[in-house]
mmCIF file of C-alpha atoms in Angstrom:
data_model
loop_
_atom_site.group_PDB
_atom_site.id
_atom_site.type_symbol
_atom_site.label_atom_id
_atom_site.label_comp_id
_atom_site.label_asym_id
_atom_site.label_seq_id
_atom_site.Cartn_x
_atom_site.Cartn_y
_atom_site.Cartn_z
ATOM 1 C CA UNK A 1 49.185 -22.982 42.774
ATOM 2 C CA UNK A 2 48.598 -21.973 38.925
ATOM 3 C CA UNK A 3 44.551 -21.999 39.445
ATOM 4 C CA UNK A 4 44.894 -19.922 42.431
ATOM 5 C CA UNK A 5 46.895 -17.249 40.947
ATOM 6 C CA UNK A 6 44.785 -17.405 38.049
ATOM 7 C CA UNK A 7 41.840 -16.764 40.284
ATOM 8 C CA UNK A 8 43.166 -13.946 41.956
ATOM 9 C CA UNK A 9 44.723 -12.496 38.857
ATOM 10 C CA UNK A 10 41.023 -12.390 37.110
ATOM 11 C CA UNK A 11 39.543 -11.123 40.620
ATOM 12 C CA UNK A 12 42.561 -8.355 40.360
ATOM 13 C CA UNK A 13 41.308 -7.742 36.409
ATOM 14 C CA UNK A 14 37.923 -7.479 37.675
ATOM 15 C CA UNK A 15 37.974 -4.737 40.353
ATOM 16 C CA UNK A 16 40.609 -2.499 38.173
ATOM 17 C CA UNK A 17 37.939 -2.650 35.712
ATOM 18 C CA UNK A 18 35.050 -1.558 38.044
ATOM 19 C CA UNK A 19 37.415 0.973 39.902
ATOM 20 C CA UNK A 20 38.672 2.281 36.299
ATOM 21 C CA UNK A 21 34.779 2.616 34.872
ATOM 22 C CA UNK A 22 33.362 3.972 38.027
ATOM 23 C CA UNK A 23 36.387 6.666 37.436
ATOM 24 C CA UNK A 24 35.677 7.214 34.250
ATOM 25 C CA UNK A 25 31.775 7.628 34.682
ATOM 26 C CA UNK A 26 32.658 10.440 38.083
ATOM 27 C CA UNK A 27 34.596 12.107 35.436
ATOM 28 C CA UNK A 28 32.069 12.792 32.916
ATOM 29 C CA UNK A 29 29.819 13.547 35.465
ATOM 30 C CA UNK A 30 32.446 15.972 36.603
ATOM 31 C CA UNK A 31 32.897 17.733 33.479
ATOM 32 C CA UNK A 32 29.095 18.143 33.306
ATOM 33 C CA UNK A 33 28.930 19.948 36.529
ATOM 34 C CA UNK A 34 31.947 22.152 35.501
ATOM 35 C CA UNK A 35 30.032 22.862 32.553
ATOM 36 C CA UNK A 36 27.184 23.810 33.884
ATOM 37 C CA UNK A 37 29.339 25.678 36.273
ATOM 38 C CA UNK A 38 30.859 27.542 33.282
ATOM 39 C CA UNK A 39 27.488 28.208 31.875
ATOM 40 C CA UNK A 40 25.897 29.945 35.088
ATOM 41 C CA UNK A 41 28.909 32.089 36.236
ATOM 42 C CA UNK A 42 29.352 33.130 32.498
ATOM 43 C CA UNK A 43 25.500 34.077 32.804
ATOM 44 C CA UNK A 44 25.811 35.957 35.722
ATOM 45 C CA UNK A 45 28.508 38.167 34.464
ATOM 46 C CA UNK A 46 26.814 38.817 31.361
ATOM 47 C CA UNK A 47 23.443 39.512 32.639
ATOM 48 C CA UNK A 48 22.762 43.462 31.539
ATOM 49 C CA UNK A 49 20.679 44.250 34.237
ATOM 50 C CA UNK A 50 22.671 42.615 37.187
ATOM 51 C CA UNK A 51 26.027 44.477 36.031
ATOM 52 C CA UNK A 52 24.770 47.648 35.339
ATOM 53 C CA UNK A 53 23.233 47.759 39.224
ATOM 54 C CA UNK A 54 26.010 46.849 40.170
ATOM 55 C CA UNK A 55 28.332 49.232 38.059
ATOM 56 C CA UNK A 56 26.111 52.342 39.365
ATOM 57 C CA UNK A 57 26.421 50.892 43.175
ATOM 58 C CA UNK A 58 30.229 50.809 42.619
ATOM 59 C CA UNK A 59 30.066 47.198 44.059
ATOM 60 C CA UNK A 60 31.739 45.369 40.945
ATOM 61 C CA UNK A 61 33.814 43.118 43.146
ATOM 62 C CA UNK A 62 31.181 40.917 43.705
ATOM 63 C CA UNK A 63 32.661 39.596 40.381
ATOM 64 C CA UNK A 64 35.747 38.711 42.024
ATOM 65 C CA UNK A 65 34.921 35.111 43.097
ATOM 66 C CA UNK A 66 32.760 34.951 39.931
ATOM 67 C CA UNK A 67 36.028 35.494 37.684
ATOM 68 C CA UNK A 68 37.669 32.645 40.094
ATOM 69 C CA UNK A 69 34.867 30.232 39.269
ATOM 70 C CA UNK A 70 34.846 30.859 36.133
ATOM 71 C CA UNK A 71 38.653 29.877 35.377
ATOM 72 C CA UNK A 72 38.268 27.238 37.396
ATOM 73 C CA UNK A 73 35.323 25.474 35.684
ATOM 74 C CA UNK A 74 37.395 25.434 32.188
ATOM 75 C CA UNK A 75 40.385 23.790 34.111
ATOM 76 C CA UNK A 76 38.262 21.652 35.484
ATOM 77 C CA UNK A 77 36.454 20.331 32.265
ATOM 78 C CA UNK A 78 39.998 20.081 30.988
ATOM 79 C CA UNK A 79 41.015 18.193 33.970
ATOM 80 C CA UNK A 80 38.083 15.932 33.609
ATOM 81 C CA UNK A 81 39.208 14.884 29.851
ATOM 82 C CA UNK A 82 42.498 13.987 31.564
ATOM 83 C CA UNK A 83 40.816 11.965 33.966
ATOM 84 C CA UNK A 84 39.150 9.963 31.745
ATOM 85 C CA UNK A 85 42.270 9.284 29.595
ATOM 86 C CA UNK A 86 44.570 8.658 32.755
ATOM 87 C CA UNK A 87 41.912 5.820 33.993
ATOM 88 C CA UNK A 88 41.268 4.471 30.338
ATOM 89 C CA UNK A 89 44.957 3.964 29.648
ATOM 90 C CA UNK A 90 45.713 3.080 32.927
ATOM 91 C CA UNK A 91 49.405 5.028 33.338
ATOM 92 C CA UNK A 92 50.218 5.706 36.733
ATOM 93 C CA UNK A 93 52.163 8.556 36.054
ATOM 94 C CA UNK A 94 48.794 9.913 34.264
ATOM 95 C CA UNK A 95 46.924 8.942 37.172
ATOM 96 C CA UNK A 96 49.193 10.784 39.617
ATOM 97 C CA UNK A 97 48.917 13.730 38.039
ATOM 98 C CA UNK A 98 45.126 14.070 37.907
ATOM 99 C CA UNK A 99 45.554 13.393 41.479
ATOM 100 C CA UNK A 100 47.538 15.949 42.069
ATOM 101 C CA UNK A 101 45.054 18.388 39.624
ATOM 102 C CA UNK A 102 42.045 17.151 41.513
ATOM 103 C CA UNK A 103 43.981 18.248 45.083
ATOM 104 C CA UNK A 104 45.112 21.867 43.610
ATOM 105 C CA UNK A 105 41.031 21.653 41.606
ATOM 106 C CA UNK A 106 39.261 20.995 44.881
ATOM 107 C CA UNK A 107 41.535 23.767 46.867
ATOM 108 C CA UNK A 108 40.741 26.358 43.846
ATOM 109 C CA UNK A 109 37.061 25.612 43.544
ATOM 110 C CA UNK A 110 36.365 25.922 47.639
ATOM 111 C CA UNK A 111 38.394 28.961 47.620
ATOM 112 C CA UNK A 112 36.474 30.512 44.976
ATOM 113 C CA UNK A 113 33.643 30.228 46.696
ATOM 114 C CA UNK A 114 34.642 31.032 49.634
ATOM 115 C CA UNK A 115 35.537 34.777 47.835
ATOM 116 C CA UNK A 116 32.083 34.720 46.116
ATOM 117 C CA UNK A 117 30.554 33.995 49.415
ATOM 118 C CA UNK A 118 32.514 36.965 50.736
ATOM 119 C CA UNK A 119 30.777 39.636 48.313
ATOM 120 C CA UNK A 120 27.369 38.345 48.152
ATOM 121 C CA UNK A 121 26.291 36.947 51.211
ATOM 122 C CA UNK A 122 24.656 38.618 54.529
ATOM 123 C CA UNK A 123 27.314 40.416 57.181
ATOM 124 C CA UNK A 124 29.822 40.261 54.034
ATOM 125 C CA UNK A 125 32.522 42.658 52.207
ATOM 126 C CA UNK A 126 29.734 43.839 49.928
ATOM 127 C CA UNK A 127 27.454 45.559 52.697
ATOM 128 C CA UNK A 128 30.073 48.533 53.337
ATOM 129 C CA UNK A 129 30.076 49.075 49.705
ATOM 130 C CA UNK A 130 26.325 48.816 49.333
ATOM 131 C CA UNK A 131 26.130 50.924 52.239
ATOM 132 C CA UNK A 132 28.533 54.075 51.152
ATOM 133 C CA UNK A 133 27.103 54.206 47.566
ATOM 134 C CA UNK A 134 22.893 53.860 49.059
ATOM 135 C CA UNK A 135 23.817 56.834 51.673
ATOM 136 C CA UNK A 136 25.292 58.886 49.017
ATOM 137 C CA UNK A 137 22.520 58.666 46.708
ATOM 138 C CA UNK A 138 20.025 59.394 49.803
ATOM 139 C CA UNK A 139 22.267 62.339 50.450
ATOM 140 C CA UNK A 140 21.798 64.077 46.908
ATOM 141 C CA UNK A 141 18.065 62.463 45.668
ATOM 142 C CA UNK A 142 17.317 66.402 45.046
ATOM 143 C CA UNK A 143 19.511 65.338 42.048
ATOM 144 C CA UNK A 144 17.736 63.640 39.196
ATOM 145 C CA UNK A 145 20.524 60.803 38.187
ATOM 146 C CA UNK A 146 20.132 59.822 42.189
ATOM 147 C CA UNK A 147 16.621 60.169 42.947
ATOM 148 C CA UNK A 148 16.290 58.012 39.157
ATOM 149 C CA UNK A 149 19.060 55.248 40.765
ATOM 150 C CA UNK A 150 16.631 55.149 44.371
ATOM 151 C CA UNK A 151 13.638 54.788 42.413
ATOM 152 C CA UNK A 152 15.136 52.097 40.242
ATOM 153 C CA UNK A 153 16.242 49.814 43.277
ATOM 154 C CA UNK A 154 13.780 51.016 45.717
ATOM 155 C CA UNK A 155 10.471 49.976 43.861
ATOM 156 C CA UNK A 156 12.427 46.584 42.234
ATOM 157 C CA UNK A 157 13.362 45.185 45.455
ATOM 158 C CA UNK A 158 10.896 47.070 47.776
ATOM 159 C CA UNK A 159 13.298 48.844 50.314
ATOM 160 C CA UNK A 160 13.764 51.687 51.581
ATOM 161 C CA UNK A 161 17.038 53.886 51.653
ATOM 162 C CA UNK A 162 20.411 52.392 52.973
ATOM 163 C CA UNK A 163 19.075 50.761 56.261
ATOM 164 C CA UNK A 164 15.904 52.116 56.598
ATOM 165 C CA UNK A 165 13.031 55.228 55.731
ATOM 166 C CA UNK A 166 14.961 57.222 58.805
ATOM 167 C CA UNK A 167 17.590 57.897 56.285
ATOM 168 C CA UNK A 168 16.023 60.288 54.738
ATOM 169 C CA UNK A 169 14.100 61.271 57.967
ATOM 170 C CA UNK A 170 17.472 62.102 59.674
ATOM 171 C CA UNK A 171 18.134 64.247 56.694
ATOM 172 C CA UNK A 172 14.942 65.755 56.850
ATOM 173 C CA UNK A 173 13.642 64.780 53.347
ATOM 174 C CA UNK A 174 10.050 63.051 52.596
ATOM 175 C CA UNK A 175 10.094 59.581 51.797
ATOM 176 C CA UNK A 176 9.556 59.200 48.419
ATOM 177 C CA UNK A 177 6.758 57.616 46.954
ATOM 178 C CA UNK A 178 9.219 54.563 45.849
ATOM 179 C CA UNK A 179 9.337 53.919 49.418
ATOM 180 C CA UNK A 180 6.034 52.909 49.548
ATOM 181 C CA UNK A 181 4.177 49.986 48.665
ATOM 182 C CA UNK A 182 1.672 50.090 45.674
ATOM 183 C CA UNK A 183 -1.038 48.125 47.215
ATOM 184 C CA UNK A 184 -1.193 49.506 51.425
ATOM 185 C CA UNK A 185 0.685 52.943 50.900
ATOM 186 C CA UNK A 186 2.651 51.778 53.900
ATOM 187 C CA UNK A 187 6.358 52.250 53.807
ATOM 188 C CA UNK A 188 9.172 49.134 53.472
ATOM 189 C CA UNK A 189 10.994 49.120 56.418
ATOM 190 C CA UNK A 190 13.407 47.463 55.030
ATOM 191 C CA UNK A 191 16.862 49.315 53.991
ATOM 192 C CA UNK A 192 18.243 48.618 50.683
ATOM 193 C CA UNK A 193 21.591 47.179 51.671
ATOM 194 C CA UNK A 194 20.054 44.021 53.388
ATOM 195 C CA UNK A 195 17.613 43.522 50.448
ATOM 196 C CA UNK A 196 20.324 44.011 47.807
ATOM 197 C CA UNK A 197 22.726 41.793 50.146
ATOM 198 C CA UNK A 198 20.070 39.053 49.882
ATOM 199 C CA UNK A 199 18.873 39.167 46.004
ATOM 200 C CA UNK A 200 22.805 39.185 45.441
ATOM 201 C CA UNK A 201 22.745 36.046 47.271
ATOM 202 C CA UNK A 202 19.533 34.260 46.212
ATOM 203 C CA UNK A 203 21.601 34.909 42.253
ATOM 204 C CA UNK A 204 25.100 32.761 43.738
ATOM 205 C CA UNK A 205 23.360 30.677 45.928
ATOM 206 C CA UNK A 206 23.042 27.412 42.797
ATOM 207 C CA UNK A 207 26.845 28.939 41.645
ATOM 208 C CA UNK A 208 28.146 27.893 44.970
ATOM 209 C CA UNK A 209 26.555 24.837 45.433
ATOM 210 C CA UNK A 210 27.709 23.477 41.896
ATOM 211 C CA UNK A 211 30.646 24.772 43.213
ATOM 212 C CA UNK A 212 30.945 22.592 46.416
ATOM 213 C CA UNK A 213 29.253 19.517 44.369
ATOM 214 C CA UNK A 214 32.583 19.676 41.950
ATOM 215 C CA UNK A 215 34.519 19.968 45.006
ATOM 216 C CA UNK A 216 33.131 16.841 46.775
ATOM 217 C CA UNK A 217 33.631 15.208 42.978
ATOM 218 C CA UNK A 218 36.892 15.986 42.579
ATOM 219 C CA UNK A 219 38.264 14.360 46.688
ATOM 220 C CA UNK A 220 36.184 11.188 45.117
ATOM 221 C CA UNK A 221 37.842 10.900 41.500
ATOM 222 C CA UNK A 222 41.000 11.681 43.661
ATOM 223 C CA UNK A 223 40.849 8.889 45.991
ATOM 224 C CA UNK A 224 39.660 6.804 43.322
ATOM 225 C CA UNK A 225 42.472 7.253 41.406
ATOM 226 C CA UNK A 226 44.700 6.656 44.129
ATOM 227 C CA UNK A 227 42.843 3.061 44.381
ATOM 228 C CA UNK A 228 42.998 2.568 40.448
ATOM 229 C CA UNK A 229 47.313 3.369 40.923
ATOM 230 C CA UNK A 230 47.605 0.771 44.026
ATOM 231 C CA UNK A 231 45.504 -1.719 41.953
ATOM 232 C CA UNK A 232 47.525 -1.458 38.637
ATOM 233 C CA UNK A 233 50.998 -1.233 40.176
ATOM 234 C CA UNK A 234 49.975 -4.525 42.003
ATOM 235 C CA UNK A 235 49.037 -6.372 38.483
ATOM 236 C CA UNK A 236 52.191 -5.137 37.501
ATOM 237 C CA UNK A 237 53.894 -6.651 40.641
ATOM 238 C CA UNK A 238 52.589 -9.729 39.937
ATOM 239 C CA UNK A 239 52.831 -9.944 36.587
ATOM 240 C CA UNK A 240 56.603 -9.536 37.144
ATOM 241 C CA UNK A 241 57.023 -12.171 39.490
ATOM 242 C CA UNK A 242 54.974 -14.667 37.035
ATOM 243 C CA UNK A 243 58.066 -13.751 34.480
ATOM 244 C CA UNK A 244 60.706 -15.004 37.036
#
């Protein structure tokens, strides 16, 4: 009866060990991710070029969801630490709460990018804004600040007005030569706020993916730890009954 509680004592030791590493080796890779996740949507708000386009296009809550990810990467990397103390020490009570963390974590980090999603992505809240400010600037290119913002964007992205050349057609105003491409002369037919709409994306596209790879991480380290809790609290079941 001793040898076989023995046995499954050390098989017990054995697979809290293996649960409690593999925990602790998802964390770290965790708290790389969020790193990395810190590093590109710190990059993004910094870049000078990328927020000054979008200061002049009005269209600066794009860096909503970027402010969201970027909160939520630190608490995350924070959270990660935790994680790897809480399956080190092997406390239940530690363990509970980075579940709980990873739950409210995994919530916070899809939501955030669901709201970066929302202002960067194709048929999203950042078209309308796009679209007033390009139409506006089409309206007054007589004036040298907006004829000097169409150029800018125009011969960057290679588009032409808000959705098209017939904006400034319909206002009776030549195309401008910024309209045109280099090589053929012939002009883009494509209008600004779609092209815009899809750099912005192409520049959140590897934010939100980190994003939803830290979110998958954190339902594993969470179910893991749920495992690691049910595994300790039954070495500590039986290591009370051994005492009786």
């Amino acid at each position: 009866m001793g040898i076989g509680y023995g046995a499954a004592d050390e098989q017990l030791e054995k697979q809290i060990g293996c649960v409690k590493y593999t925990l602790f080796c998802f964390n770290i890779v965790a708290w790389m991710i969020s790193t990395a996740l810190f590093a590109l949507t710190v990059w993004l708000r910094a870049e000078p070029g990328f927020n000054d386009w979008l200061r002049i296009l009005e269209a600066q809550s794009f860096y909503i969801g970027v402010y969201v990810l970027i909160a939520i990467s630190i608490i995350m990397m924070a959270i990660s630490f935790l994680g790897c103390l809480s399956a080190l020490m092997e406390n239940t009570l530690a363990l509970f709460v980075f579940i709980g963390t990873q739950i409210l974590g995994f919530i916070a980090t899809v939501a955030g990018s669901a709201i970066l999603m929302q202002y960067s992505t194709n048929d999203s809240s950042l078209q309308p804004l796009l679209n007033v400010s390009l139409r506006r600037f089409v309206s007054t290119s007589e004036y040298t600040y907006s004829n000097y913002v169409l150029t800018m964007i125009q011969e960057n992205i290679g588009c032409c007005g808000a959705s098209g050349p017939w904006d400034y057609l319909d206002l009776r105003q030549p195309l401008p030569s910024s309209c045109r491409d280099t090589v053929s002369g012939n002009a883009f037919f494509s209008g600004c706020v779609d092209e815009l709409t899809w750099f912005f994306e192409g520049k959140t596209s590897w934010i939100v993916a980190l994003a939803m790879v830290m979110a998958m991480l954190s339902v594993i380290c969470g179910v893991m730890s749920f495992i690691l809790v049910q595994a300790v609290k039954k070495e500590e079941e039986q290591a009370s009954n051994y005492r009786r």
